[in-house]
mmCIF file of C-alpha atoms in Angstrom:
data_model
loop_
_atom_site.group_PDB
_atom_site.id
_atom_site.type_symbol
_atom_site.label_atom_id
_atom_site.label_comp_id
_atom_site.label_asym_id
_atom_site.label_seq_id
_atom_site.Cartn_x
_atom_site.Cartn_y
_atom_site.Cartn_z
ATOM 1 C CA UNK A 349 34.554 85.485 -16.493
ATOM 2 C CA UNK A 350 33.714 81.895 -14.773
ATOM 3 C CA UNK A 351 33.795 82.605 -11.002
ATOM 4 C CA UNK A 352 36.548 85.846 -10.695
ATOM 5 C CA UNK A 353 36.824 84.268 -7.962
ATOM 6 C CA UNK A 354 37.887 81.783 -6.279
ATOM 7 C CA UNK A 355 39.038 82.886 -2.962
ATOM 8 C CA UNK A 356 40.957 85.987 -1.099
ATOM 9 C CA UNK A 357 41.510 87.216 2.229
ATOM 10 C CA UNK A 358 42.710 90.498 2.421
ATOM 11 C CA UNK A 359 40.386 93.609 2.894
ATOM 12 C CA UNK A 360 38.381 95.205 0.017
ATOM 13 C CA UNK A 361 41.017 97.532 -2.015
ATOM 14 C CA UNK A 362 39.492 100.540 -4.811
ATOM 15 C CA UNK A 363 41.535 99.784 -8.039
ATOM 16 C CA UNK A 364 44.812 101.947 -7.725
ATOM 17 C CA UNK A 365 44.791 105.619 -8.827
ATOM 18 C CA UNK A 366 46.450 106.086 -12.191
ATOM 19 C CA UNK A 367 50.294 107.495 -12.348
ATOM 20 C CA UNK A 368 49.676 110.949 -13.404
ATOM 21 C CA UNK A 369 50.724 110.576 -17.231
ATOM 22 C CA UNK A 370 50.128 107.179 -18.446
ATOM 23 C CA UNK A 371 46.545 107.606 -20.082
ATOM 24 C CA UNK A 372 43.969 108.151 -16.972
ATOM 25 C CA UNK A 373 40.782 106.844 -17.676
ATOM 26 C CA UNK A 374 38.288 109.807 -17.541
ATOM 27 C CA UNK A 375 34.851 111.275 -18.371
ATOM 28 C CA UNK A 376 35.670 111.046 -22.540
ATOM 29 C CA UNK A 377 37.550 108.357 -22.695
ATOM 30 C CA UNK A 378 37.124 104.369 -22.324
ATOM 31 C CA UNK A 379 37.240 102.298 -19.733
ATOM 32 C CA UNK A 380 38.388 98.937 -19.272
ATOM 33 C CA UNK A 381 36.128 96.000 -17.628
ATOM 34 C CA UNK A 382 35.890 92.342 -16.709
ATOM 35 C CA UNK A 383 32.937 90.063 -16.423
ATOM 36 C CA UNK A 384 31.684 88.780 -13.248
ATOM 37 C CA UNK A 385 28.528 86.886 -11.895
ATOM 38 C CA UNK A 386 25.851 87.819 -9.140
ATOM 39 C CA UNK A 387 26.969 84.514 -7.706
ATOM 40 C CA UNK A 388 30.509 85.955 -7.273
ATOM 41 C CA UNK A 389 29.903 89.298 -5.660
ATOM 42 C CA UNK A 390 32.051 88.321 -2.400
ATOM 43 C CA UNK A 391 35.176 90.098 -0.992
ATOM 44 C CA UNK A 392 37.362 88.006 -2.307
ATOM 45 C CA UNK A 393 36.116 87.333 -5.980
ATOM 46 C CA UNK A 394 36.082 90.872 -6.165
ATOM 47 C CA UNK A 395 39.808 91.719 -5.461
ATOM 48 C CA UNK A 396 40.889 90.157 -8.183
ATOM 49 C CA UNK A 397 39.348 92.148 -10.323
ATOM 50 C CA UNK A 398 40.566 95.755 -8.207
ATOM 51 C CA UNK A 399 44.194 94.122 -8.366
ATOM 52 C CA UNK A 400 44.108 94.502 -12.295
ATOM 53 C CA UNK A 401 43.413 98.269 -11.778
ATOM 54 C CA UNK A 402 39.676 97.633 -13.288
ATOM 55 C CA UNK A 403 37.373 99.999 -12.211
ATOM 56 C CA UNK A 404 34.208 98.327 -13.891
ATOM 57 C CA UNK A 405 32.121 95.186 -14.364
ATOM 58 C CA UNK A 406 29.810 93.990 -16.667
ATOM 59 C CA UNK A 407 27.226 90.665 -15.825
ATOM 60 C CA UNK A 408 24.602 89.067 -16.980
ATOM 61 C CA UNK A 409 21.239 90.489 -15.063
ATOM 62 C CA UNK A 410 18.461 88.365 -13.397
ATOM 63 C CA UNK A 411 15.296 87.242 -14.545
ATOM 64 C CA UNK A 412 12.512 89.841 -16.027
ATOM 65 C CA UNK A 413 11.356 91.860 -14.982
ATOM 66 C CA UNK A 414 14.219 93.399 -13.380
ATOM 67 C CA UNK A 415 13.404 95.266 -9.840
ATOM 68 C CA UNK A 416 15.297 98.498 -8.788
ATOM 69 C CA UNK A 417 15.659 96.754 -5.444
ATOM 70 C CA UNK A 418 17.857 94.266 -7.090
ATOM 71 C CA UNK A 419 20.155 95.914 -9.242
ATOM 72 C CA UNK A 420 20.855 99.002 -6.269
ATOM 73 C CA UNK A 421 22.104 95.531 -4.450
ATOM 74 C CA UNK A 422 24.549 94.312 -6.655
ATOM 75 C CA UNK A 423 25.758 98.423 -7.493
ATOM 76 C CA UNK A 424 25.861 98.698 -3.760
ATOM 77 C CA UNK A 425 28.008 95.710 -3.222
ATOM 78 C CA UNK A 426 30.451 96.587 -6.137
ATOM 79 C CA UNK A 427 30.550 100.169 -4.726
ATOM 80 C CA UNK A 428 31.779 98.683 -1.822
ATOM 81 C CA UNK A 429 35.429 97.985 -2.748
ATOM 82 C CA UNK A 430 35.551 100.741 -5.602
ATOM 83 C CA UNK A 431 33.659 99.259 -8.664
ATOM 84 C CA UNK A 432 30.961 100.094 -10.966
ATOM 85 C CA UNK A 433 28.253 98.209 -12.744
ATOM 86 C CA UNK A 434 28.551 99.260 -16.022
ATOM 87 C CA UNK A 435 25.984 96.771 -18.164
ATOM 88 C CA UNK A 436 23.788 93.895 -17.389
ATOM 89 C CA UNK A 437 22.772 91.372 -19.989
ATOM 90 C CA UNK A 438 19.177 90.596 -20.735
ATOM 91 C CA UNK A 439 17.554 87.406 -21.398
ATOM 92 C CA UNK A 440 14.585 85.853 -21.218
ATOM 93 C CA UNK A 441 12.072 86.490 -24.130
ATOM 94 C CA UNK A 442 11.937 84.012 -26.598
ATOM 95 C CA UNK A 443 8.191 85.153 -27.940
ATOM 96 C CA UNK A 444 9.311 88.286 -28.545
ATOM 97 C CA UNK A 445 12.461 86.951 -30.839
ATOM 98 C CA UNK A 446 10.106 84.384 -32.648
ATOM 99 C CA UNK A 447 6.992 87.147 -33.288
ATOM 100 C CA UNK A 448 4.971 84.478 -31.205
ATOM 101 C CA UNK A 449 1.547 85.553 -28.752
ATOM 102 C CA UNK A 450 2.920 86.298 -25.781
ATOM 103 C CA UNK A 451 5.528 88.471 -26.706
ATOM 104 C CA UNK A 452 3.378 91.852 -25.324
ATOM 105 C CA UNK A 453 3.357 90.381 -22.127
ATOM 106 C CA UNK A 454 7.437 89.419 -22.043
ATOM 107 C CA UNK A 455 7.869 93.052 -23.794
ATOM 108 C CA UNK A 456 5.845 94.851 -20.726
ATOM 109 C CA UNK A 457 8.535 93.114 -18.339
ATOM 110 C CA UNK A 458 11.492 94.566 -20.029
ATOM 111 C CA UNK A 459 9.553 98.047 -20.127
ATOM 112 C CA UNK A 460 10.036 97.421 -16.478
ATOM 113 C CA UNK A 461 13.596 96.319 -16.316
ATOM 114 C CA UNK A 462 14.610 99.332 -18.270
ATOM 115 C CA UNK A 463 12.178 101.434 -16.230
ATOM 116 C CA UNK A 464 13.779 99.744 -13.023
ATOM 117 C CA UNK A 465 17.506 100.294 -14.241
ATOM 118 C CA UNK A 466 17.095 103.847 -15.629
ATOM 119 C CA UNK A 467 16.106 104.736 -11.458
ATOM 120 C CA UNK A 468 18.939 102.608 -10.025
ATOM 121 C CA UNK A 469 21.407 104.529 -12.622
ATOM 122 C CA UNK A 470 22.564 101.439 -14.927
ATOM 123 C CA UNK A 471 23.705 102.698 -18.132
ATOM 124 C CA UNK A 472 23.930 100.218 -20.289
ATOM 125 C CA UNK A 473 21.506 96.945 -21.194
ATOM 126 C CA UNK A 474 23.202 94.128 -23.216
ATOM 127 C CA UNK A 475 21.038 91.469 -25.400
ATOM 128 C CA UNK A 476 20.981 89.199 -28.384
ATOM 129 C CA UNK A 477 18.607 88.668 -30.781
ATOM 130 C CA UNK A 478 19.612 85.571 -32.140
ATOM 131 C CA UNK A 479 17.049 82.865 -33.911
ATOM 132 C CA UNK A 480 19.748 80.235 -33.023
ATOM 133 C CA UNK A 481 23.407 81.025 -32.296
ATOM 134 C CA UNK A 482 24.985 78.382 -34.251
ATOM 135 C CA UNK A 483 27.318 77.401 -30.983
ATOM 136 C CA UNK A 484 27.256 73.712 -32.924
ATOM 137 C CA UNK A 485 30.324 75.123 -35.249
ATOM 138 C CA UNK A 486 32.527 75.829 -32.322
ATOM 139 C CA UNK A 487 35.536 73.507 -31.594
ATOM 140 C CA UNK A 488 39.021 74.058 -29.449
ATOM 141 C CA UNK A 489 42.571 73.691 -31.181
ATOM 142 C CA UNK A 490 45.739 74.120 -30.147
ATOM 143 C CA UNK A 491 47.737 77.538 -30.468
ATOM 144 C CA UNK A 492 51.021 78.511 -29.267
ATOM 145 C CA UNK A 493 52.762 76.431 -26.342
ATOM 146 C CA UNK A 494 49.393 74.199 -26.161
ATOM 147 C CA UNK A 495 47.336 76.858 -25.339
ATOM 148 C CA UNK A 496 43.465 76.539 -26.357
ATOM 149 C CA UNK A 497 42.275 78.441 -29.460
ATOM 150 C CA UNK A 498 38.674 78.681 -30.414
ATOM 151 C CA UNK A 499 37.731 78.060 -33.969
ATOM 152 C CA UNK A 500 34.764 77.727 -36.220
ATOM 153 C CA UNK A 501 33.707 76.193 -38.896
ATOM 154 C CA UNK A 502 30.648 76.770 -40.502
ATOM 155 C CA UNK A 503 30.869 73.279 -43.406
ATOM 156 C CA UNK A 504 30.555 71.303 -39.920
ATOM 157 C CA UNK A 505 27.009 72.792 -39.098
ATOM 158 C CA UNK A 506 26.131 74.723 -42.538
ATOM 159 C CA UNK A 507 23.431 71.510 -42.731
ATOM 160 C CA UNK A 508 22.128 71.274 -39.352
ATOM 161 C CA UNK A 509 18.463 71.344 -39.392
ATOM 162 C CA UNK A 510 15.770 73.554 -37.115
ATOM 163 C CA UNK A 511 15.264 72.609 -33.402
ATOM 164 C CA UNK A 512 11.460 72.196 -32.828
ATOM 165 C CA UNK A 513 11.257 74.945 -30.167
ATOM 166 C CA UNK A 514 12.951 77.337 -32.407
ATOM 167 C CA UNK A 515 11.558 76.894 -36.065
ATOM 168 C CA UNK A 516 13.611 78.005 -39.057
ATOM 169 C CA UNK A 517 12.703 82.384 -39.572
ATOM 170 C CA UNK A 518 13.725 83.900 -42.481
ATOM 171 C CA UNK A 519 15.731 86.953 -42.690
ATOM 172 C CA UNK A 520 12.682 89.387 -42.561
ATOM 173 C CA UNK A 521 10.366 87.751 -40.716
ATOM 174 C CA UNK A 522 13.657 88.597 -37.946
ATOM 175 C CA UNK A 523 13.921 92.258 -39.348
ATOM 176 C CA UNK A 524 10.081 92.715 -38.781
ATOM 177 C CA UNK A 525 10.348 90.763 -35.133
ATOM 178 C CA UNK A 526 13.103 92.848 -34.028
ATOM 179 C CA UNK A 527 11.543 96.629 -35.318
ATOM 180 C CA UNK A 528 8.399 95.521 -33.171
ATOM 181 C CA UNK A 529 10.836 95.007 -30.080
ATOM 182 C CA UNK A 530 12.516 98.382 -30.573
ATOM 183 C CA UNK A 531 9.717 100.601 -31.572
ATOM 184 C CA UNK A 532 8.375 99.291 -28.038
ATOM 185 C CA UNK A 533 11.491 99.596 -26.199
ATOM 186 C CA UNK A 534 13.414 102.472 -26.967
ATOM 187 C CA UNK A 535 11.499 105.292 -26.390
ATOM 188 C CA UNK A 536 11.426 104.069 -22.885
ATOM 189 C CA UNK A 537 15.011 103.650 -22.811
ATOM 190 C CA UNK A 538 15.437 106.782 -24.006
ATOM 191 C CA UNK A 539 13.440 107.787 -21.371
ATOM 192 C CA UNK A 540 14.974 106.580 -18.819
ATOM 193 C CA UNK A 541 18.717 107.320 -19.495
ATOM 194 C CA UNK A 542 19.772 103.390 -20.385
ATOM 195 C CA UNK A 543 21.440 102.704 -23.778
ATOM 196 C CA UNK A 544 20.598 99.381 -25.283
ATOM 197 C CA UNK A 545 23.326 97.568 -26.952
ATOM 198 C CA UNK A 546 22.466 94.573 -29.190
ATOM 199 C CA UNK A 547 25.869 92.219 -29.600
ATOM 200 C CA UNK A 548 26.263 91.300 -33.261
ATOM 201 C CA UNK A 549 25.737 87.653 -34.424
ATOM 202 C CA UNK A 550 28.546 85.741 -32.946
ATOM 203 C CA UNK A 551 29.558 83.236 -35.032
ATOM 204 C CA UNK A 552 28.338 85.236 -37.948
ATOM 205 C CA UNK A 553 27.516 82.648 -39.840
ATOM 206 C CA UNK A 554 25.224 83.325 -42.741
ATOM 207 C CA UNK A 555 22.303 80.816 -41.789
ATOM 208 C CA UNK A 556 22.016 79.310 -38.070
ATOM 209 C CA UNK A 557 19.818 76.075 -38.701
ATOM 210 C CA UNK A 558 17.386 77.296 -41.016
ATOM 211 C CA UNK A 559 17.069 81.238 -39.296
ATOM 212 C CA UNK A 560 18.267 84.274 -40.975
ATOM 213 C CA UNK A 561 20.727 86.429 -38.985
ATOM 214 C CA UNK A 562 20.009 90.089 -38.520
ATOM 215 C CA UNK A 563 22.944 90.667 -37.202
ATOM 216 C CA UNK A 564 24.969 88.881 -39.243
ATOM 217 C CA UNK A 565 26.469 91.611 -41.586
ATOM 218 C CA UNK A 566 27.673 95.007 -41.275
ATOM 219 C CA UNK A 567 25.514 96.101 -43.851
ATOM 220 C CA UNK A 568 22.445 94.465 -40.724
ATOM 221 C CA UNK A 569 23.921 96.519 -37.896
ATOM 222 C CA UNK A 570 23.327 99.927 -39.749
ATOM 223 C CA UNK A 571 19.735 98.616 -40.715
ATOM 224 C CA UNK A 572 19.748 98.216 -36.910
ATOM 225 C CA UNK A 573 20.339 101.299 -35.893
ATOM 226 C CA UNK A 574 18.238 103.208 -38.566
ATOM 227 C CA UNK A 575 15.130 101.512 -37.254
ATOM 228 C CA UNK A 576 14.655 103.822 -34.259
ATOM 229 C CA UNK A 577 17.146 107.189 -34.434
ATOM 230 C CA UNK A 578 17.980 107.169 -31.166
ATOM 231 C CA UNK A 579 21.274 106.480 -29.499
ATOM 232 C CA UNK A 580 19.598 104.365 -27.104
ATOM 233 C CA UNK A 581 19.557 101.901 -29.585
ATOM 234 C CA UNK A 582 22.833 101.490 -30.147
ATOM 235 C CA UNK A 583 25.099 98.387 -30.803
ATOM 236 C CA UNK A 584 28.132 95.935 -28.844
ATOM 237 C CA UNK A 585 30.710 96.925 -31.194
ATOM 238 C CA UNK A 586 32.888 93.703 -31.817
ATOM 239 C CA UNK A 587 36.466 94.273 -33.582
ATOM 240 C CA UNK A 588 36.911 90.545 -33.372
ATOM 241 C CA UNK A 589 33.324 90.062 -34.803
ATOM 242 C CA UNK A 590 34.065 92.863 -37.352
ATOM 243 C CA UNK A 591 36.944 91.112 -38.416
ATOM 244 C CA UNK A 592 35.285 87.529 -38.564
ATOM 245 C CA UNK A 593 32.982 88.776 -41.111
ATOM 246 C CA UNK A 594 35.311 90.752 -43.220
ATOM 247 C CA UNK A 595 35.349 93.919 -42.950
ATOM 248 C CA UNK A 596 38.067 96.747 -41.364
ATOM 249 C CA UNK A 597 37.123 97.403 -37.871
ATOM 250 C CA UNK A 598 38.223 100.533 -37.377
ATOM 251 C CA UNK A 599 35.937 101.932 -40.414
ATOM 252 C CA UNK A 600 33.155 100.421 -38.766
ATOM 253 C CA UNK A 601 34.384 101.678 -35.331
ATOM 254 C CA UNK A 602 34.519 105.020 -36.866
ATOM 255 C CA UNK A 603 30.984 104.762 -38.907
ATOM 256 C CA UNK A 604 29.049 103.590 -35.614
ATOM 257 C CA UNK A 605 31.159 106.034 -33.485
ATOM 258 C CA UNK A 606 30.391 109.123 -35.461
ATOM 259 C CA UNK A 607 26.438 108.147 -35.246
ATOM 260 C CA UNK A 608 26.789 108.118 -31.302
ATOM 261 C CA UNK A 609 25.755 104.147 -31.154
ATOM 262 C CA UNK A 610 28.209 102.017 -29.813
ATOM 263 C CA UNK A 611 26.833 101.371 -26.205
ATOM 264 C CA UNK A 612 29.364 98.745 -25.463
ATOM 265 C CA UNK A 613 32.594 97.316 -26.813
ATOM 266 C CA UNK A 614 34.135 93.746 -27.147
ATOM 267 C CA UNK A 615 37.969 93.746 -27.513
ATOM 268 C CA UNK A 616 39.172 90.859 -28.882
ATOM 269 C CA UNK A 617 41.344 89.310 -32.096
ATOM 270 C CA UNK A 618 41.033 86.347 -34.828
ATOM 271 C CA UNK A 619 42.398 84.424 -37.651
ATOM 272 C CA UNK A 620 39.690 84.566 -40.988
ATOM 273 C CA UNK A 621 40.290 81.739 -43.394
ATOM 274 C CA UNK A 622 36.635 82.178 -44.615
ATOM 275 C CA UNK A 623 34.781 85.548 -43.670
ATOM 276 C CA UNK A 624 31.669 84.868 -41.455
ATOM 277 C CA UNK A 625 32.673 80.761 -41.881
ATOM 278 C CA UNK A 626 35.719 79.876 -41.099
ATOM 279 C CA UNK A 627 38.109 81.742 -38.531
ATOM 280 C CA UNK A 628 39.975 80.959 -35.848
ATOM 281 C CA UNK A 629 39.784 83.244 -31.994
ATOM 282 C CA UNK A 630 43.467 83.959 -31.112
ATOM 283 C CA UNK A 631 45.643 85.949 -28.265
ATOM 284 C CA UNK A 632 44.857 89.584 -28.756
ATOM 285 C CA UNK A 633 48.395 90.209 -29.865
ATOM 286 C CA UNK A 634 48.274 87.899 -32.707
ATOM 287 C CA UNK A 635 45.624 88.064 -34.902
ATOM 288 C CA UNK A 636 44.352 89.972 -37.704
ATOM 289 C CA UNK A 637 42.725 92.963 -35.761
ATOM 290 C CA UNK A 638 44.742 96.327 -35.553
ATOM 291 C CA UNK A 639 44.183 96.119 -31.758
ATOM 292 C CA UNK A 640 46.038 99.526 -31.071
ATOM 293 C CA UNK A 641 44.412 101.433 -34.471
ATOM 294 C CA UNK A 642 41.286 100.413 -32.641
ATOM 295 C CA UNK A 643 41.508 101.653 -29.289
ATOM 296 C CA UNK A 644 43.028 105.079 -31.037
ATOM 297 C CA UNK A 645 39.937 105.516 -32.763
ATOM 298 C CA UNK A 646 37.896 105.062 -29.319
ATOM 299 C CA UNK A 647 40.370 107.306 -27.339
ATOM 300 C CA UNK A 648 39.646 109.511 -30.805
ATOM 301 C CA UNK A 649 35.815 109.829 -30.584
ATOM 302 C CA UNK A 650 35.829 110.303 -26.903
ATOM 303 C CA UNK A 651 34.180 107.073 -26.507
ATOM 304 C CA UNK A 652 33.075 107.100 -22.362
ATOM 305 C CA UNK A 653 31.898 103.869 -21.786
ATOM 306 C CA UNK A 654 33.435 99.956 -21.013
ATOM 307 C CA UNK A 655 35.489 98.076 -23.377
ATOM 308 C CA UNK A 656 35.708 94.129 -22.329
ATOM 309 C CA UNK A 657 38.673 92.801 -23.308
ATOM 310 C CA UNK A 658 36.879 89.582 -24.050
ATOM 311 C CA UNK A 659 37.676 85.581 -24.744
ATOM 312 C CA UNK A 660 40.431 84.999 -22.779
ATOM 313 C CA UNK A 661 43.118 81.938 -24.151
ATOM 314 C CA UNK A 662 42.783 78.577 -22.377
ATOM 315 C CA UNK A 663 46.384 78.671 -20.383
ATOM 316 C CA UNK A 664 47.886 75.736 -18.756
ATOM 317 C CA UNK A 665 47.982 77.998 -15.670
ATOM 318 C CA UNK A 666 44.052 77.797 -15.248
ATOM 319 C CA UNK A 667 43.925 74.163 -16.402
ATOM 320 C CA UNK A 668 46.007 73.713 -13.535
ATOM 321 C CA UNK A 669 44.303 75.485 -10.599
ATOM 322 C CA UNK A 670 40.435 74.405 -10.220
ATOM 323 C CA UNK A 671 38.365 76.894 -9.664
ATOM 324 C CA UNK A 672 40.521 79.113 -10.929
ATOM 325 C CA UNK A 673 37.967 79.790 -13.949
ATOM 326 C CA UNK A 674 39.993 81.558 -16.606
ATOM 327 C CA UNK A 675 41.471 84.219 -14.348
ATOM 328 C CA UNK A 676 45.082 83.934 -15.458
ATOM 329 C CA UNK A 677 43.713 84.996 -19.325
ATOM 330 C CA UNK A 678 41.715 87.605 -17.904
ATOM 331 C CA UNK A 679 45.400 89.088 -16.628
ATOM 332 C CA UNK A 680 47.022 88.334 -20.067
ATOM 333 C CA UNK A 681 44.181 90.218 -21.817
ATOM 334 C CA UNK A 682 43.745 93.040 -19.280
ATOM 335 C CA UNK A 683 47.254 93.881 -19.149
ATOM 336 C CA UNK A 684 47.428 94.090 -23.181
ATOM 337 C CA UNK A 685 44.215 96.267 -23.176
ATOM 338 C CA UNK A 686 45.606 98.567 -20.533
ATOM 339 C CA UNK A 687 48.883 99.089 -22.509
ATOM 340 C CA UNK A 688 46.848 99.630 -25.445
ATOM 341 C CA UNK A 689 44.401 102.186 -23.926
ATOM 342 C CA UNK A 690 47.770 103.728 -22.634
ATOM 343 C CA UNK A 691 50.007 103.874 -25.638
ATOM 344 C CA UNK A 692 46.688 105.375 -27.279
ATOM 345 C CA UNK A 693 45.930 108.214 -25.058
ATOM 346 C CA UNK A 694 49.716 108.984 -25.410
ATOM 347 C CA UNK A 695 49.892 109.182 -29.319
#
């Protein structure tokens, strides 16, 4: 989320206790979280997210390598008014994505960020492994009442040549960069009691200026996990991503639940025109995705961990408060998730 916060004054409130009967979350089942930034760990930025009845936050972590120090700082300051850090995203290692020299030295620092999170008791480590996300294709339309859509179209950008500090990699030349990465990283992982998730190529699109995408296909995310049988390395499950590419999400929900490896999930809907080229991101309750036949299959495998109800809608309501970053989606997508998770636990 941009800034949770802008501003509140009350003091710090833990997220509400459940009513005994509408679908606790629990141990085995999932849990519901928004985004926020180390920038907007204060009081009030924080509220906001305890109002929704969120109990859990995900955010993108600071440079490598990561320090114990650091990540005990922001747990302790979510702990403060009843929330959990749930997943930090990594960055920060080009060499190791392009097979360049230097990629032993950037892989040694995230031997220490995992070594670092394992003692502060983070679960979960996000990251991409993307060549070039092909952002270029991206462009806003209108949906209903005004409110801002986000489409792709992969025609657009299909032509769009390499940028000189990427280079154009070919499919395998990605396969053999990222089976390096893992067969460094995940014994350590495993180690130390973090799960990795990698997020699946978002857009999908079959080439991103010139690079293969690993991660472009389901068919690439069981390659994925195959490398290194461990459910450490484990994937972002995506049922809007899923869906862009075209395949059923709950199969794949079910395929990657049953091998243990979905680390983290991404709850969101779309439009396909095109499968991995042309789609458009929609409200959660309009779109494509059996939202509610995917949450049942989570609540179904005993799935423990955070599901983001990603991607909020551009609403007149946050064009019209600055600073209000995209809060009033957040609600819209929160609240549908909730009932979701609910109506699931109950069937």
């Amino acid at each position: 989320m941009q800034a949770i916060g802008a501003t509140a004054l009350s003091p710090s409130v833990a997220p509400a206790a459940a009513v005994p009967g509408m679908g606790a979350e629990g141990r085995d089942t999932p849990k519901l979280c928004m985004g926020a930034s180390a920038a907007h760990l204060d009081e009030g930025s924080l509220r906001r997210v305890t109002q929704l009845g969120v109990g859990h936050v995900v955010m993108g972590g600071p440079p490598i390598p990561w320090e114990e120090s650091e990540i005990r700082s922001r747990m302790d300051r979510l702990q403060a008014v009843g929330l959990k850090l749930a997943n930090m995203m990594m960055v920060g290692f080009p060499n190791t994505i392009y097979g360049r020299s230097g990629r032993d030295a950037e892989i040694e620092k995230i031997l220490q960020s995992i070594r670092a999170a394992g003692r502060a008791g983070l679960p979960v480590i996000e990251y991409n492994f993307y060549a070039h996300r092909i952002v270029e294709g991206y462009f806003e339309e209108p949906g209903r009442g005004g409110a801002g859509m986000t489409s792709f179209d992969y025609s657009k950008v299909k032509d769009l040549p390499p940028l000189p500090d990427e280079g154009a990699h070919n499919l395998e030349e990605m396969w053999a960069n990222v089976t390096y990465f893992l067969k460094a990283v995940v014994p350590v992982a495993q180690e130390s009691g973090v799960r990795l998730a990698l997020h699946p190529n978002d857009p999908p699109a079959p080439i991103s200026r010139g690079s293969g995408q690993i991660m472009g296909s389901v068919e690439g995310w069981k390659r994925l996990v195959d490398i290194v049988p461990s459910t450490a390395n484990g994937i972002t499950f995506d049922c809007g991503v899923t869906r862009e590419m075209g395949h059923d999400p709950v199969e794949v929900c079910r395929y990657f639940g049953a091998k243990d490896r979905i680390n983290h999930v991404h709850f969101r809907n779309v439009r396909v025109r095109i499968p991995r080229e042309k789609y458009t991101e929609v409200f959660p309750d309009e779109g494509e995705v059996n939202m509610f036949a995917v949450m049942k299959e989570l609540v179904r495998q005993k799935y423990p961990r955070v599901i983001l109800p990603e991607h909020p809608r551009v609403l007149d309501a946050d064009r019209e408060q600055p600073g209000n970053g995209s809060y009033t989606g957040w609600v819209f997508n929160v609240a549908y998730a909730r009932a979701m998770f609910q109506a699931a636990m109950a069937s």
